[in-house]
Structures are given as C-alpha cells and as structure tokens.
Amino acid sequence: MEVAAPLLCLAAAVLVWGVLWVWGSWERMTRPEQAGLPGGGSRTLLVTAHPDDEAMFFAPTILGLARLRHQLFLLCFSAGNYYNQGEIRKKELLQSCDVLGIPPSNVMLIENRDFPDDPDVRWDPDRAADVLLQHVEANGIKLVVTFDEGGVSGHSNHVALNAAVRTLQAEGKLPKGCSVLTLQSVNLLRKYLCLLDLPCSLLLARDALFVLTQREAAQAQRAMSCHRSQLLWFRRLYMLFSRYMRINSLNFL
C-alpha cells in the first residue's frame, strides 16, 4: 500500500500533464495562426483529382485556412466520370464547395481526355504540371495544397498530382513566394481512428496541423453529404470514423 500510493500519484500527475498538453496543443491548432503559413488574405489553390476529394480528404485544411482568412481556389482535374456520373458530380462539387465557403467563381474543373477518372491510368505529370502552373500564375496563388506521394488512398490520379507539383518545384517554375503543402498519408489503423489519432498527430513531425471544432466538423459532414451519388455504405462509415474528416497533417515540399 505504501508503494502503491506514490505510483498512483505519479500516474495521476502524468495523466493530468498529458491532458493539459493535448488541450494546449488543440488550442494552438484551432487559433487563426500557424507558423510558416502565408498570412491573411493569401490566395491558396487546392488541387484535387475528383469531385468529393475536397470534402473527403481536405475539409479540415479548407476550414482551417478559412480561419486564416485565406482566399481559397479549387482546381479539380476531372469530373469523376468513371461510372458516367460526371454531370451529376460537377453539380455536387459546386454544392460541396458552397458549404465549405469556396465560391463558384473560384472553382475550376478540368474535362480533358489527358486526365480521365481511372485508377488504372497514370496521368502524365508534366502535362498536369503545365495545367497547374497556368492556374497558379493566372490567379496569383501563394500556396498550393495537394496530396503527398502516397495520395492518401493510393489512387494513381492523386499520386500524379503530387508528381506534378514536385516537377514544378524541381524545375523552379513556381512563382517566387509560392509554396506547396502536401497532405500526409497515414496507415490504415490511424486513418480510421478519427479524433483518437489526435495525440499521435500532435507528436509526429508535420509543418501544419488543422483540427476541426465540433461546429466545423458538422460543416465538413454537410459538404461530404452533398456528394449524394458517392454515398455508398462504406463512405458513410468513412464519414463517421476517418481522421481526414476531422484532422489534417501537412508538410511543405
């Protein structure tokens, strides 16, 4: 009993410290400033492969950058016509962006045979880089946000977009002052831990971390719900359990 009491006190102290540390980190992540990111009013371009990527993977980043008062643009490289639903999905994309606060005038969707919605087709990264650069220059973009080399889900179209931004950066073609953030892919276990992944996300290295408040999480759910043609049973489970609906960890290239 004499030995157990100090151990219990130590365990309680460690638990309290852990709770306070996580709470303090949460507070920092929900404040409207994060080190290294462009300041308020900056023009940011989110680059995705398909309608629903913006809500399924990037909602915390979009809403987090909205806290920073960024002016957000979306460049979607396909209409998501794999199952001949392209026309429906274009309308769903605009509805989702409206929920997330991206106006229709800032949404650009590419319909080009060079970029088919097909996981078995690897898009030409040089061609994608050319298209991306045109939009960066035309809109005065200061921050580009897209997938990392894992593409979150491993989809070849996602991976191609990462290859495109890497090509631009390697060749020094991005405008001066334009930086690139990529969304971290995580293993399957972490992917479906939702907010339980927060301590791990806080501990592991990253350049930016966005965590949604309860109100923002409901907003992200509404955005994903706009993609009605895609709401199969497994995507409804994804909406409930995926960390990407609540947490985004990103790194600069």
Short mmCIF file of C-alpha atoms in Angstrom, two decimals:
data_model
loop_
_atom_site.label_atom_id
_atom_site.label_comp_id
_atom_site.label_asym_id
_atom_site.label_seq_id
_atom_site.Cartn_x
_atom_site.Cartn_y
_atom_site.Cartn_z
CA MET A 1 0.00 0.00 0.00
CA GLU A 2 2.88 2.35 0.85
CA VAL A 3 4.45 1.64 -2.56
CA ALA A 4 1.15 1.87 -4.46
CA ALA A 5 0.28 5.37 -3.22
CA PRO A 6 3.30 7.15 -4.77
CA LEU A 7 2.81 5.23 -8.01
CA LEU A 8 -0.83 6.29 -8.18
CA CYS A 9 0.15 9.92 -7.54
CA LEU A 10 2.77 9.72 -10.28
CA ALA A 11 0.29 8.17 -12.72
CA ALA A 12 -2.28 10.86 -11.90
CA ALA A 13 0.30 13.61 -12.41
CA VAL A 14 1.34 12.15 -15.79
CA LEU A 15 -2.32 11.85 -16.83
CA VAL A 16 -3.07 15.46 -15.86
CA TRP A 17 0.05 16.68 -17.66
CA GLY A 18 -0.94 14.71 -20.77
CA VAL A 19 -4.47 16.11 -20.78
CA LEU A 20 -3.19 19.68 -20.34
CA TRP A 21 -0.57 19.21 -23.07
CA VAL A 22 -3.09 17.85 -25.57
CA TRP A 23 -5.57 20.61 -24.65
CA GLY A 24 -2.92 23.29 -25.09
CA SER A 25 -1.89 21.85 -28.44
CA TRP A 26 -5.55 21.68 -29.52
CA GLU A 27 -5.97 25.34 -28.62
CA ARG A 28 -2.94 26.27 -30.71
CA MET A 29 -4.24 24.30 -33.67
CA THR A 30 -7.64 26.00 -33.59
CA ARG A 31 -6.24 29.52 -33.34
CA PRO A 32 -6.18 31.58 -36.53
CA GLU A 33 -2.42 31.45 -36.93
CA GLN A 34 0.11 28.72 -37.68
CA ALA A 35 3.83 29.20 -38.11
CA GLY A 36 5.11 29.09 -41.65
CA LEU A 37 1.79 29.60 -43.41
CA PRO A 38 1.11 32.68 -45.54
CA GLY A 39 -0.83 35.40 -43.75
CA GLY A 40 -4.43 36.50 -44.00
CA GLY A 41 -5.68 37.39 -47.45
CA SER A 42 -3.28 34.99 -49.19
CA ARG A 43 -4.58 33.22 -52.29
CA THR A 44 -4.49 29.45 -51.85
CA LEU A 45 -5.13 26.81 -54.52
CA LEU A 46 -6.37 23.36 -53.51
CA VAL A 47 -5.54 20.82 -56.23
CA THR A 48 -7.64 17.65 -56.32
CA ALA A 49 -8.27 14.80 -58.73
CA HIS A 50 -12.01 14.18 -58.38
CA PRO A 51 -15.21 15.79 -57.10
CA ASP A 52 -15.53 14.77 -53.41
CA ASP A 53 -11.75 14.87 -52.72
CA GLU A 54 -12.18 18.37 -51.29
CA ALA A 55 -14.67 17.16 -48.65
CA MET A 56 -13.44 13.60 -48.13
CA PHE A 57 -9.78 14.48 -47.56
CA PHE A 58 -9.20 18.24 -47.32
CA ALA A 59 -12.12 19.69 -45.34
CA PRO A 60 -10.01 20.39 -42.21
CA THR A 61 -7.44 22.22 -44.34
CA ILE A 62 -10.07 24.26 -46.19
CA LEU A 63 -11.84 25.30 -43.00
CA GLY A 64 -8.55 25.83 -41.18
CA LEU A 65 -7.30 28.15 -43.90
CA ALA A 66 -10.64 29.95 -43.76
CA ARG A 67 -9.76 30.77 -40.12
CA LEU A 68 -6.58 32.33 -41.51
CA ARG A 69 -8.77 34.38 -43.88
CA HIS A 70 -7.18 32.84 -46.97
CA GLN A 71 -8.89 33.35 -50.32
CA LEU A 72 -9.47 29.78 -51.50
CA PHE A 73 -9.50 28.41 -55.03
CA LEU A 74 -10.11 24.83 -56.13
CA LEU A 75 -8.66 23.13 -59.21
CA CYS A 76 -10.22 19.70 -59.81
CA PHE A 77 -8.55 17.70 -62.58
CA SER A 78 -11.54 15.54 -63.58
CA ALA A 79 -15.33 15.43 -63.44
CA GLY A 80 -15.26 11.98 -61.82
CA ASN A 81 -16.84 10.29 -64.80
CA TYR A 82 -15.59 6.74 -64.10
CA TYR A 83 -19.19 5.49 -63.72
CA ASN A 84 -20.62 8.00 -66.24
CA GLN A 85 -21.78 10.32 -63.45
CA GLY A 86 -19.71 13.32 -64.48
CA GLU A 87 -22.59 15.77 -64.94
CA ILE A 88 -24.09 14.86 -61.57
CA ARG A 89 -20.74 15.07 -59.81
CA LYS A 90 -19.96 18.52 -61.22
CA LYS A 91 -23.13 19.87 -59.58
CA GLU A 92 -22.31 18.06 -56.33
CA LEU A 93 -18.84 19.61 -56.34
CA LEU A 94 -20.23 23.12 -56.54
CA GLN A 95 -22.71 22.39 -53.74
CA SER A 96 -19.95 20.99 -51.53
CA CYS A 97 -17.67 23.97 -52.20
CA ASP A 98 -20.52 26.32 -51.31
CA VAL A 99 -20.84 24.61 -47.92
CA LEU A 100 -17.07 24.87 -47.41
CA GLY A 101 -17.04 28.55 -48.33
CA ILE A 102 -15.43 28.37 -51.79
CA PRO A 103 -17.46 30.49 -54.25
CA PRO A 104 -18.36 29.03 -57.69
CA SER A 105 -16.18 31.63 -59.42
CA ASN A 106 -13.14 30.13 -57.63
CA VAL A 107 -13.89 26.53 -58.64
CA MET A 108 -12.15 25.27 -61.78
CA LEU A 109 -12.92 21.80 -63.12
CA ILE A 110 -10.93 20.28 -65.95
CA GLU A 111 -12.56 17.99 -68.51
CA ASN A 112 -9.74 16.70 -70.65
CA ARG A 113 -9.05 13.24 -72.04
CA ASP A 114 -5.49 13.56 -70.74
CA PHE A 115 -6.89 13.28 -67.20
CA PRO A 116 -9.50 10.50 -67.10
CA ASP A 117 -11.02 9.44 -63.79
CA ASP A 118 -9.43 6.00 -63.80
CA PRO A 119 -7.25 4.38 -61.11
CA ASP A 120 -5.56 2.29 -63.80
CA VAL A 121 -4.37 5.35 -65.74
CA ARG A 122 -1.31 7.26 -64.56
CA TRP A 123 -1.66 10.89 -65.63
CA ASP A 124 1.35 12.47 -67.30
CA PRO A 125 2.91 14.59 -64.51
CA ASP A 126 4.48 17.00 -67.00
CA ARG A 127 1.12 17.67 -68.66
CA ALA A 128 -0.55 18.07 -65.26
CA ALA A 129 2.26 20.41 -64.16
CA ASP A 130 1.68 22.64 -67.20
CA VAL A 131 -2.04 22.93 -66.46
CA LEU A 132 -1.42 23.55 -62.77
CA LEU A 133 1.16 26.25 -63.44
CA GLN A 134 -1.27 28.11 -65.71
CA HIS A 135 -3.81 28.31 -62.89
CA VAL A 136 -1.21 29.29 -60.29
CA GLU A 137 0.02 32.18 -62.43
CA ALA A 138 -3.43 33.29 -63.59
CA ASN A 139 -4.76 33.56 -60.03
CA GLY A 140 -1.72 34.93 -58.20
CA ILE A 141 -1.50 31.86 -55.95
CA LYS A 142 0.81 31.97 -52.94
CA LEU A 143 0.08 28.50 -51.51
CA VAL A 144 -0.70 25.23 -53.32
CA VAL A 145 -2.24 22.37 -51.33
CA THR A 146 -2.48 18.83 -52.72
CA PHE A 147 -1.79 15.16 -51.98
CA ASP A 148 1.54 13.72 -50.85
CA GLU A 149 3.33 10.93 -52.69
CA GLY A 150 1.04 8.33 -51.07
CA GLY A 151 -2.11 10.05 -52.33
CA VAL A 152 -3.90 9.27 -49.00
CA SER A 153 -5.74 6.34 -50.62
CA GLY A 154 -3.01 5.35 -53.06
CA HIS A 155 -5.17 6.34 -56.05
CA SER A 156 -2.91 6.83 -59.08
CA ASN A 157 -4.64 10.10 -60.01
CA HIS A 158 -3.88 11.53 -56.55
CA VAL A 159 -0.24 10.42 -56.79
CA ALA A 160 0.09 12.04 -60.22
CA LEU A 161 -0.85 15.44 -58.78
CA ASN A 162 1.93 15.16 -56.23
CA ALA A 163 4.33 14.28 -59.04
CA ALA A 164 3.14 17.37 -60.92
CA VAL A 165 3.86 19.82 -58.09
CA ARG A 166 7.21 18.14 -57.44
CA THR A 167 8.07 18.62 -61.11
CA LEU A 168 7.25 22.34 -60.91
CA GLN A 169 9.29 22.77 -57.77
CA ALA A 170 12.26 20.75 -59.02
CA GLU A 171 12.38 22.79 -62.24
CA GLY A 172 11.99 26.09 -60.37
CA LYS A 173 8.86 27.03 -62.31
CA LEU A 174 6.65 28.04 -59.38
CA PRO A 175 6.38 31.82 -58.97
CA LYS A 176 8.58 33.39 -56.34
CA GLY A 177 6.97 33.20 -52.91
CA CYS A 178 4.63 30.34 -53.87
CA SER A 179 4.91 27.37 -51.50
CA VAL A 180 3.43 23.87 -51.56
CA LEU A 181 1.76 21.92 -48.73
CA THR A 182 1.02 18.21 -49.11
CA LEU A 183 -1.49 16.19 -47.09
CA GLN A 184 0.12 13.39 -45.10
CA SER A 185 -0.93 9.83 -45.86
CA VAL A 186 -1.20 7.59 -42.79
CA ASN A 187 -1.53 3.85 -42.23
CA LEU A 188 -4.91 2.13 -42.23
CA LEU A 189 -5.22 1.99 -38.43
CA ARG A 190 -4.59 5.71 -37.94
CA LYS A 191 -6.81 6.55 -40.89
CA TYR A 192 -9.91 5.29 -39.05
CA LEU A 193 -9.18 6.46 -35.51
CA CYS A 194 -10.90 9.82 -36.05
CA LEU A 195 -10.10 12.14 -33.11
CA LEU A 196 -8.34 9.32 -31.24
CA ASP A 197 -5.48 9.94 -33.66
CA LEU A 198 -5.00 13.48 -32.35
CA PRO A 199 -2.25 12.67 -29.80
CA CYS A 200 -0.31 10.82 -32.49
CA SER A 201 -0.82 13.69 -34.93
CA LEU A 202 0.46 16.15 -32.34
CA LEU A 203 3.54 14.08 -31.54
CA LEU A 204 4.66 13.23 -35.06
CA ALA A 205 6.52 15.69 -37.27
CA ARG A 206 4.44 17.95 -39.53
CA ASP A 207 4.54 21.55 -40.71
CA ALA A 208 0.84 22.32 -40.36
CA LEU A 209 -1.98 20.67 -38.45
CA PHE A 210 -5.66 21.53 -38.74
CA VAL A 211 -8.19 20.14 -36.26
CA LEU A 212 -11.86 20.90 -36.68
CA THR A 213 -14.09 22.19 -33.94
CA GLN A 214 -17.45 20.47 -33.43
CA ARG A 215 -19.19 23.14 -35.50
CA GLU A 216 -16.66 22.84 -38.31
CA ALA A 217 -16.87 19.04 -38.24
CA ALA A 218 -20.63 19.29 -38.83
CA GLN A 219 -19.89 21.65 -41.73
CA ALA A 220 -17.47 19.10 -43.22
CA GLN A 221 -20.12 16.38 -42.88
CA ARG A 222 -22.64 18.57 -44.72
CA ALA A 223 -20.13 19.15 -47.51
CA MET A 224 -19.50 15.44 -47.93
CA SER A 225 -23.25 14.78 -47.86
CA CYS A 226 -23.57 16.95 -50.98
CA HIS A 227 -21.88 14.14 -52.91
CA ARG A 228 -25.01 12.02 -52.82
CA SER A 229 -24.03 9.91 -55.84
CA GLN A 230 -20.97 8.70 -53.89
CA LEU A 231 -22.57 7.97 -50.53
CA LEU A 232 -22.36 4.19 -50.57
CA TRP A 233 -22.42 2.38 -47.22
CA PHE A 234 -18.64 2.27 -46.82
CA ARG A 235 -18.33 6.01 -47.44
CA ARG A 236 -20.92 6.67 -44.74
CA LEU A 237 -18.70 4.70 -42.37
CA TYR A 238 -15.73 6.72 -43.63
CA MET A 239 -17.56 9.93 -42.72
CA LEU A 240 -18.00 8.68 -39.16
CA PHE A 241 -14.56 7.24 -38.47
CA SER A 242 -11.95 8.75 -40.79
CA ARG A 243 -9.42 11.16 -39.26
CA TYR A 244 -9.47 13.07 -42.56
CA MET A 245 -12.95 14.33 -41.70
CA ARG A 246 -11.53 15.94 -38.51
CA ILE A 247 -7.72 16.18 -38.75
CA ASN A 248 -5.25 17.14 -41.50
CA SER A 249 -1.48 16.96 -41.06
CA LEU A 250 0.51 18.61 -43.85
CA ASN A 251 4.14 19.15 -44.81
CA PHE A 252 5.86 21.68 -47.02
CA LEU A 253 7.68 20.36 -50.07
#
